mmCIF file of C-alpha atoms in Angstrom:
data_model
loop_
_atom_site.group_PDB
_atom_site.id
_atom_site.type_symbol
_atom_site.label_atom_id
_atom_site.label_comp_id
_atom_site.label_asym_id
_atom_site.label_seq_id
_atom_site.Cartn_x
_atom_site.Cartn_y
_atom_site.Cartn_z
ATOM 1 C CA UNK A 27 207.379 -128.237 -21.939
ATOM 2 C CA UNK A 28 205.892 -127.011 -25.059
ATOM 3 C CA UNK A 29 204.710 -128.364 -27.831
ATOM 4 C CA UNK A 30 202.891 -127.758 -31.008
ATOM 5 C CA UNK A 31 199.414 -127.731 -33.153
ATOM 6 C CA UNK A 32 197.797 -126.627 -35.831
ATOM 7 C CA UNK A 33 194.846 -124.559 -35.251
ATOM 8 C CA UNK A 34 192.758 -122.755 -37.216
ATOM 9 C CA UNK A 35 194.916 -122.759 -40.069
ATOM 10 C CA UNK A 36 198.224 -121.104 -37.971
ATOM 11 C CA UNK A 37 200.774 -122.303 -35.881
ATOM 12 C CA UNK A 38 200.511 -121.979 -32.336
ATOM 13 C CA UNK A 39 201.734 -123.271 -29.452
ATOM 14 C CA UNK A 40 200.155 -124.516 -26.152
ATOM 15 C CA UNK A 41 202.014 -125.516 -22.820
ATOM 16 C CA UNK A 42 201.913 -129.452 -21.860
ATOM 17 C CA UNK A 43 200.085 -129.460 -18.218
ATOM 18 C CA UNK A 44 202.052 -130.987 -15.929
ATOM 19 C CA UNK A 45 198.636 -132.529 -14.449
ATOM 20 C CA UNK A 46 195.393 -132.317 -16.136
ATOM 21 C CA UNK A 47 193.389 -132.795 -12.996
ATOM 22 C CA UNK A 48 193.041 -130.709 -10.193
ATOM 23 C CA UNK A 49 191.428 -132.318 -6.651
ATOM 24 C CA UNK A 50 190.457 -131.568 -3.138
ATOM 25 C CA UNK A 51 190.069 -134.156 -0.557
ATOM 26 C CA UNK A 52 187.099 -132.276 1.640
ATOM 27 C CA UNK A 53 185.343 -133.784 4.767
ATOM 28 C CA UNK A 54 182.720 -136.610 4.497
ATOM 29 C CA UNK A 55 184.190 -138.864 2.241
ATOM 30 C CA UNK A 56 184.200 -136.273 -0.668
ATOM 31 C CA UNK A 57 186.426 -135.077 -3.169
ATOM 32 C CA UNK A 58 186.274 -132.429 -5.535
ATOM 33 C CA UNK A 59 187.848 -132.401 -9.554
ATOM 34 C CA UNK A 60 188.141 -130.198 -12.071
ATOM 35 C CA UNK A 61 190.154 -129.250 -15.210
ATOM 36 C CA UNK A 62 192.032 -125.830 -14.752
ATOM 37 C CA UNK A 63 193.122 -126.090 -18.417
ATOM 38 C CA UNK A 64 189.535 -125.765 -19.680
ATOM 39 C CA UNK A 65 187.654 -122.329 -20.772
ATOM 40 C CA UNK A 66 185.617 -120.996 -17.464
ATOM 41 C CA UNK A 67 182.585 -122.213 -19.455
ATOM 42 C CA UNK A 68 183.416 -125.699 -19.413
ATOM 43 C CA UNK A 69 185.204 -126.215 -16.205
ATOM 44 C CA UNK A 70 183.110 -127.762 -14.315
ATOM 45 C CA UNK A 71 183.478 -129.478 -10.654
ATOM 46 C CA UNK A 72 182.784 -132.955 -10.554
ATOM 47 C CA UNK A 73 182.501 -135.139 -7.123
ATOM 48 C CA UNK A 74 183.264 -138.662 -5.940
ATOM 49 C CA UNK A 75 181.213 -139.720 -2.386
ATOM 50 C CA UNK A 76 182.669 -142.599 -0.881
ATOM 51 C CA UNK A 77 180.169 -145.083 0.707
ATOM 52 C CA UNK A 78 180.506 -148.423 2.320
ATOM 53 C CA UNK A 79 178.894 -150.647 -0.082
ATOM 54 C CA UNK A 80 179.321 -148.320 -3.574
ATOM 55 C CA UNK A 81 180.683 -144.954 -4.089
ATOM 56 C CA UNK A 82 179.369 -142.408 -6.124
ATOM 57 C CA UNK A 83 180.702 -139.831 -8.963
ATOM 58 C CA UNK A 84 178.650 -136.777 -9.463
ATOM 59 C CA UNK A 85 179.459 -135.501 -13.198
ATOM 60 C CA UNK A 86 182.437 -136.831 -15.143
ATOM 61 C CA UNK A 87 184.093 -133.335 -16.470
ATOM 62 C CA UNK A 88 185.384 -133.108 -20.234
ATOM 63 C CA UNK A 89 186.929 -136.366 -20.640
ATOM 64 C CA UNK A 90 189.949 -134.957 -22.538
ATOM 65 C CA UNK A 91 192.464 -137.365 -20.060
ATOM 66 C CA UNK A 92 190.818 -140.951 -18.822
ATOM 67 C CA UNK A 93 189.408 -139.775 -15.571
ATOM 68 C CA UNK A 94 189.092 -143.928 -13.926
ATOM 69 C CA UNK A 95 193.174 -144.148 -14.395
ATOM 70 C CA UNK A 96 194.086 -141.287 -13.139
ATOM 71 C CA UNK A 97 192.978 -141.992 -9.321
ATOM 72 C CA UNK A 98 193.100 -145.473 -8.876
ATOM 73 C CA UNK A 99 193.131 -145.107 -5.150
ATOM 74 C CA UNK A 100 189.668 -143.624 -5.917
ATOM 75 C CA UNK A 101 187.927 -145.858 -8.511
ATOM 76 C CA UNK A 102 188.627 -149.131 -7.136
ATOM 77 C CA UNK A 103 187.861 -151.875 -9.783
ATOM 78 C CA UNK A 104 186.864 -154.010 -7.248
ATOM 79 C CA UNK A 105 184.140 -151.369 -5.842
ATOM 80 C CA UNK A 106 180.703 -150.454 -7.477
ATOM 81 C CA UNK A 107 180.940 -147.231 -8.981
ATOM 82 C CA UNK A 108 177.754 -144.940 -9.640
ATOM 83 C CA UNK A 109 178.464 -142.854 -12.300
ATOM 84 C CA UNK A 110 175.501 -140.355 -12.243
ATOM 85 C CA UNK A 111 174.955 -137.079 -14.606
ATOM 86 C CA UNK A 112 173.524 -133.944 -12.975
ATOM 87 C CA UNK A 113 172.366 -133.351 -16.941
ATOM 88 C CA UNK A 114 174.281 -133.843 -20.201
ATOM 89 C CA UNK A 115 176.129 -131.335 -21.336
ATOM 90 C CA UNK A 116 179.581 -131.804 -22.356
ATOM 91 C CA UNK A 117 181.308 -130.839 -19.340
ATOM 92 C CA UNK A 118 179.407 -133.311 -17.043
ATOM 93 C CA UNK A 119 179.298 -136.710 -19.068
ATOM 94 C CA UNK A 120 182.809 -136.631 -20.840
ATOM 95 C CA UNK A 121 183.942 -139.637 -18.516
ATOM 96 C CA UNK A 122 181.042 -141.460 -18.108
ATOM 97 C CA UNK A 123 181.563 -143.886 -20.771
ATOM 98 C CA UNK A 124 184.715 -145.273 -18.325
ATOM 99 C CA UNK A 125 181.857 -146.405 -15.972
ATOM 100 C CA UNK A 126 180.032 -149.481 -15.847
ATOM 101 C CA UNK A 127 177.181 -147.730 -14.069
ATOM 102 C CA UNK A 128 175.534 -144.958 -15.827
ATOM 103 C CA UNK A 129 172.519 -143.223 -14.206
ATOM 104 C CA UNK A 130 170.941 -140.226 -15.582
ATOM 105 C CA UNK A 131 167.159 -138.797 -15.440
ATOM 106 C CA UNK A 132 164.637 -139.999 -18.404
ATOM 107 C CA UNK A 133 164.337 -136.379 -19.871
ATOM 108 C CA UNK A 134 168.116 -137.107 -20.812
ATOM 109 C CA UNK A 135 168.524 -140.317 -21.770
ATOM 110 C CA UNK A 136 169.077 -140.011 -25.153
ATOM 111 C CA UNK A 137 171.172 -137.113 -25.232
ATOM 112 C CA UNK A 138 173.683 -139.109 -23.238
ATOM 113 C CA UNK A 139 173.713 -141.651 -25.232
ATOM 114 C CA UNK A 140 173.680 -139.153 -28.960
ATOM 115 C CA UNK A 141 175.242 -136.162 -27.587
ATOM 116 C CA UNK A 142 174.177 -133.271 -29.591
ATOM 117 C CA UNK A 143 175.380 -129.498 -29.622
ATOM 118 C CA UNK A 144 178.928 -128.816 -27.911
ATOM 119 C CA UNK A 145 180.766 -131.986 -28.957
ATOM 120 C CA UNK A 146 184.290 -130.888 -29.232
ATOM 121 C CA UNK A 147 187.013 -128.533 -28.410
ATOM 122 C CA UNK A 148 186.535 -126.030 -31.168
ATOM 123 C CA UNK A 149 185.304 -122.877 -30.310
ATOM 124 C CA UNK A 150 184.330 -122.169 -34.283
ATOM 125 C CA UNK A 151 182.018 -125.664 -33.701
ATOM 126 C CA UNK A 152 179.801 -123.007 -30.752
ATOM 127 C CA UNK A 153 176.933 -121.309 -32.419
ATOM 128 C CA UNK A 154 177.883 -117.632 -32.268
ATOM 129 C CA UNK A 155 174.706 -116.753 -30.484
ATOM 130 C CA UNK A 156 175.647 -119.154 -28.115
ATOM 131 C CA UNK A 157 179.138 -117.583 -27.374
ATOM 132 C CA UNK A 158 177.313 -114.393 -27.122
ATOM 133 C CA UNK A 159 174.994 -115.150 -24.785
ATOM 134 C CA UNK A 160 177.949 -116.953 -22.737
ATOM 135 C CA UNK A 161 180.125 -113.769 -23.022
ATOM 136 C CA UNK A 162 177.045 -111.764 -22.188
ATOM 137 C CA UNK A 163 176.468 -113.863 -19.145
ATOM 138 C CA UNK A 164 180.107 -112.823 -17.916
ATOM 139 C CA UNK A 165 182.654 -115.437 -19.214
ATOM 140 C CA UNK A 166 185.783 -114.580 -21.007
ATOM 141 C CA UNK A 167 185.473 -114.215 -24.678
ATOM 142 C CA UNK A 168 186.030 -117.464 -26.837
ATOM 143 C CA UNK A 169 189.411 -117.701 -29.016
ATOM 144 C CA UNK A 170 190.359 -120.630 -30.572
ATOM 145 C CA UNK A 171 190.124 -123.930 -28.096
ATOM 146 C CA UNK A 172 187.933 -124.440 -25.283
ATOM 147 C CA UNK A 173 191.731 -125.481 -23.264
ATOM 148 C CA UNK A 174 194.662 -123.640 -22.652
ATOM 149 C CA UNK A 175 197.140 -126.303 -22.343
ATOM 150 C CA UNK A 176 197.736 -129.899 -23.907
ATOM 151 C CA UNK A 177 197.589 -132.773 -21.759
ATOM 152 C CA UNK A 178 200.388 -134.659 -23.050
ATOM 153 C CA UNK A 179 203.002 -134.214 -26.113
ATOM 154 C CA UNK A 180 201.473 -135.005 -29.164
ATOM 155 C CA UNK A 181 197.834 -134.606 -28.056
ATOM 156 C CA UNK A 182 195.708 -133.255 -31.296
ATOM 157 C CA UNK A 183 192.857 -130.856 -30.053
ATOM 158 C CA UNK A 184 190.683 -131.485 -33.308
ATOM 159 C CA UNK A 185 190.523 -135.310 -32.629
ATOM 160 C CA UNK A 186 188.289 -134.817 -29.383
ATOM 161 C CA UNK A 187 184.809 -136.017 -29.628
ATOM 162 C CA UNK A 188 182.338 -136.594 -26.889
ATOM 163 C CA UNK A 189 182.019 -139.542 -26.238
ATOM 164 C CA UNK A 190 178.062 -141.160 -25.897
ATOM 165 C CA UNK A 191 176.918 -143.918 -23.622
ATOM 166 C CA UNK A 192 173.499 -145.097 -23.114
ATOM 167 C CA UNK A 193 172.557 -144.843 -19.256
ATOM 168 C CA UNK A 194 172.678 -148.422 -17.727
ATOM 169 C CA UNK A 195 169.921 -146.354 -15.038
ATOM 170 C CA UNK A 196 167.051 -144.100 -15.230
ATOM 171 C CA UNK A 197 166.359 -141.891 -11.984
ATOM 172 C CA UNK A 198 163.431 -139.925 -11.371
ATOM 173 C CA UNK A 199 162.417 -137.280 -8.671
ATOM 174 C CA UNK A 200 162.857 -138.397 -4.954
ATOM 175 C CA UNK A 201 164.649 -141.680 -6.218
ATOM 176 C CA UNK A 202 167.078 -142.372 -3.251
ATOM 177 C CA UNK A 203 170.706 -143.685 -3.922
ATOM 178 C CA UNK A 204 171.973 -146.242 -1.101
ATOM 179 C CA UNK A 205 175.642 -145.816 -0.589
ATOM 180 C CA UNK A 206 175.772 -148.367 1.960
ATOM 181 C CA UNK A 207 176.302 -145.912 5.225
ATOM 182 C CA UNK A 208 175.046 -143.032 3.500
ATOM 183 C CA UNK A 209 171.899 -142.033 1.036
ATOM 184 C CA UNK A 210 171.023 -138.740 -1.296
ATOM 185 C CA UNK A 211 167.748 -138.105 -2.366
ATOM 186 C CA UNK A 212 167.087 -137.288 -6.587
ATOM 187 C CA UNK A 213 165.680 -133.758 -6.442
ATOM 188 C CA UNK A 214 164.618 -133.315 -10.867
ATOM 189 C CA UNK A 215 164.918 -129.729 -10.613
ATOM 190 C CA UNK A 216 164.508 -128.513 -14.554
ATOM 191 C CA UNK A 217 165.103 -124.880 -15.781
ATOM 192 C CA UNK A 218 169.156 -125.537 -17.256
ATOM 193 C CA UNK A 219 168.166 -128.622 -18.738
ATOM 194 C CA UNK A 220 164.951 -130.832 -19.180
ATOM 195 C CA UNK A 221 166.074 -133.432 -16.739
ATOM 196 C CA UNK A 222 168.742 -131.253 -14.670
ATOM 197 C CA UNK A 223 168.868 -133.026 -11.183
ATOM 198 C CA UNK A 224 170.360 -131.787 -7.839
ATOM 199 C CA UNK A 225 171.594 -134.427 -4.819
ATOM 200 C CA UNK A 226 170.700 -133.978 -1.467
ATOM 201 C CA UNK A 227 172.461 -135.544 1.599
ATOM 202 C CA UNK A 228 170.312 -134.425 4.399
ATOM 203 C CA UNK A 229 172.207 -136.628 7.083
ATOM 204 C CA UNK A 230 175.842 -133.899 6.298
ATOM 205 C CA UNK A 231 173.350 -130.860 5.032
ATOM 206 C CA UNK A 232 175.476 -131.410 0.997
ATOM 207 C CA UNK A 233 173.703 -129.981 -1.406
ATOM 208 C CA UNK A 234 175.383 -131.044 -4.941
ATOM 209 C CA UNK A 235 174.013 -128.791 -7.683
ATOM 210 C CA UNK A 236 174.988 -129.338 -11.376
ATOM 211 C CA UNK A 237 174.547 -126.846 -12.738
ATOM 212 C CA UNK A 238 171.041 -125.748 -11.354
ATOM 213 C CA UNK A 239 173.251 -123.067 -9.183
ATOM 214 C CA UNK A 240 176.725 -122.096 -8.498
ATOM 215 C CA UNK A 241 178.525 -119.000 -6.949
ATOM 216 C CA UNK A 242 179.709 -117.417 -11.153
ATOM 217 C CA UNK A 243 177.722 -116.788 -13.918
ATOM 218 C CA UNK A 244 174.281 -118.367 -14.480
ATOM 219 C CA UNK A 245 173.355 -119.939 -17.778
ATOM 220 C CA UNK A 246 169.892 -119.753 -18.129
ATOM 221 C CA UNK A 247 169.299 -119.027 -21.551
ATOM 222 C CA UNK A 248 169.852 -122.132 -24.464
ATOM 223 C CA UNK A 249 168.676 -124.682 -26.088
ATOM 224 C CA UNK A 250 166.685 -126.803 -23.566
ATOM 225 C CA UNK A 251 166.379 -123.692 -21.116
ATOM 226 C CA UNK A 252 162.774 -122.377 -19.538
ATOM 227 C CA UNK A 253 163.080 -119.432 -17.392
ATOM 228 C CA UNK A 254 160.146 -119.396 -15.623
ATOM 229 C CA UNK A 255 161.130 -123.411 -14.807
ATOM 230 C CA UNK A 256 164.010 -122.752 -13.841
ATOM 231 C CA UNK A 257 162.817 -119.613 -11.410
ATOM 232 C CA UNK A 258 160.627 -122.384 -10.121
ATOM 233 C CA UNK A 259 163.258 -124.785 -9.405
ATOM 234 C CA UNK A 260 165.257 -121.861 -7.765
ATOM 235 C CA UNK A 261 162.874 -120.919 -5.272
ATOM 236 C CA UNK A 262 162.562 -125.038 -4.389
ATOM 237 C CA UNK A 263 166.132 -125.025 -2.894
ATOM 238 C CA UNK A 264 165.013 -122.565 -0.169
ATOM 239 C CA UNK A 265 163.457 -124.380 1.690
ATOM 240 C CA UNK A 266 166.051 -127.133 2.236
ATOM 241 C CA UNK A 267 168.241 -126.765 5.908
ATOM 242 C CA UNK A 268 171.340 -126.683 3.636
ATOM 243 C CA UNK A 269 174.847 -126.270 5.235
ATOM 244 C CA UNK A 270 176.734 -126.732 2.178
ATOM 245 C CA UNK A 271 176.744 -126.498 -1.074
ATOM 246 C CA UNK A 272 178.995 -128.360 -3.686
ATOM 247 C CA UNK A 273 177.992 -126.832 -7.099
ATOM 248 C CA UNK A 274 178.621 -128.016 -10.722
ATOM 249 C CA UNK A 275 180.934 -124.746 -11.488
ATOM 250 C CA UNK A 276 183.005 -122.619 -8.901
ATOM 251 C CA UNK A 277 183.879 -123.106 -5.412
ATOM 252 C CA UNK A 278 181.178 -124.171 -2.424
ATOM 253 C CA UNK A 279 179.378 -121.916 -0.390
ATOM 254 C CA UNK A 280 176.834 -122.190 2.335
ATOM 255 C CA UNK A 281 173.070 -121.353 2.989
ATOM 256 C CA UNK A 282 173.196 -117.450 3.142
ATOM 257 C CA UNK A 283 175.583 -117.283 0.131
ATOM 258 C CA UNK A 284 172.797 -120.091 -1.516
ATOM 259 C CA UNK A 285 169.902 -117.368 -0.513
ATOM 260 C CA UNK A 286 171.678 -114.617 -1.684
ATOM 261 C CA UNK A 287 172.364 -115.891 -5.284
ATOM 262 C CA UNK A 288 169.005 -117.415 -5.469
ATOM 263 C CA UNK A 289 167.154 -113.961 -4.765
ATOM 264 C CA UNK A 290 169.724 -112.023 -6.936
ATOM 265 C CA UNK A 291 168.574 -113.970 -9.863
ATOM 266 C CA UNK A 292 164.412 -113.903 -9.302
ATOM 267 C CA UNK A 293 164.683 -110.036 -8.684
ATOM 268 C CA UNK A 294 166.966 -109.963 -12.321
ATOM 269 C CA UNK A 295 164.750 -112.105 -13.603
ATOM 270 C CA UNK A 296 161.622 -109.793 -12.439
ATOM 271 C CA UNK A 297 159.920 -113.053 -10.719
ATOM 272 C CA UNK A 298 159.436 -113.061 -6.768
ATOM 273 C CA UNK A 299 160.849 -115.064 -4.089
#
């Protein structure tokens, strides 16, 4: 089905996805989303851990479609639902205003509640040193949308805003979230963002990420980026026993693939191991 918009002052048309969501039931009591109809940049993994007592969602994605309706045999009303941000850009708190439950680290706080810098779909909205430092990092070059497709027939592009919410939930470093039958561990691991957190599940060897690492393109340098932090951080994940890792971007990998990106990086980066 297609349909049409205006953008940027000419006519073009976009397909209608047939489904906006993509998602992988995985082992454990975890499932994966993402939006395949979103730039590379932005399309970012996001994970729901089912506990016995309370479940948890890892990152929220865009929030172009409502992501609580769309897999109700997921987000049960009746359940408690952690909604927790790795950090607070765009493509990880989009959704997280559908959640009663809002946890997020204190270095973030207000930016997920007054989201500042990528706010919308418009590609002329990026800073162009921004989109050349993404292109430069190796994503595809920026046209006129950050999707590809509509998500339903009459959808307007321009009208997307993120969408703030004030965390309900502060966490801090070592904080431990009780799923009932099943805990993770806070790790604040700054360097992509002030109060950029990773997850750690020692009793299944799950890492979850953000956006700290992931098997594609680093970001490292931005507004609210520290190199030498984030080397730091880096070189902290080594030492975990990880089996697997379920990162903010891209598929999972394991512990050689985790050692291999980390040390590609530091020796890019001109900082040891």
């Amino acid at each position: 089905m297609i349909t049409s918009v205006i953008i940027s002052d000419f006519q073009k048309t976009l397909p209608v996805a047939k489904t906006w969501y993509q998602r992988l039931d995985l082992a454990h009591g975890v499932t994966r989303f993402w939006e395949p109809h979103v730039h590379p940049l932005e399309q970012a993994n996001f994970w729901h851990i089912k506990g016995s007592d309370r479940d948890l969602l890892i990152d929220s994605g865009m929030g172009i479609v409502p992501l609580r309706t769309s897999f109700p045999d997921l987000f049960d009303p009746h359940k408690e639902i952690i909604a927790l941000a790795t950090h607070t850009h765009i493509d990880h708190i989009g959704a997280i205003h559908e959640f009663e439950h809002r946890w997020v680290h204190a270095a973030e706080a207000h930016q997920m509640a007054h989201p500042s810098g990528v706010v919308t779909l418009v590609c002329a909205d990026i800073p162009p040193l921004l989109c050349e430092l993404f292109v430069a990092a190796g994503y595809p070059p920026f046209e006129d949308l950050l999707l590809d497709a509509l998500p339903h027939v009459g959808y307007n592009p321009h009208d997307y805003r993120l969408h703030g919410a004030a965390p309900t939930r502060l966490v801090a470093d070592q904080d431990i979230i009780d799923l009932g039958d099943r805990t993770l561990q806070v790790l604040h691991l700054p360097g992509h963002s002030p109060g950029s957190i990773c997850l750690w599940e020692a009793a299944t060897g799950t890492l979850y990420t953000g956006d700290l690492i992931y098997d594609g393109p680093l970001v490292y340098e931005g507004p609210g980026m520290d190199l030498n932090v984030y080397a730091d951080s880096l070189r902290q994940l080594k030492a975990l026993p990880v089996q697997i890792v379920h990162a903010g971007h891209d598929p999972s990998f394991d512990h050689k693939r985790l050692i291999e990106i980390i040390d590609t990086y530091l020796a890019r980066w001109n900082m040891a191991s």
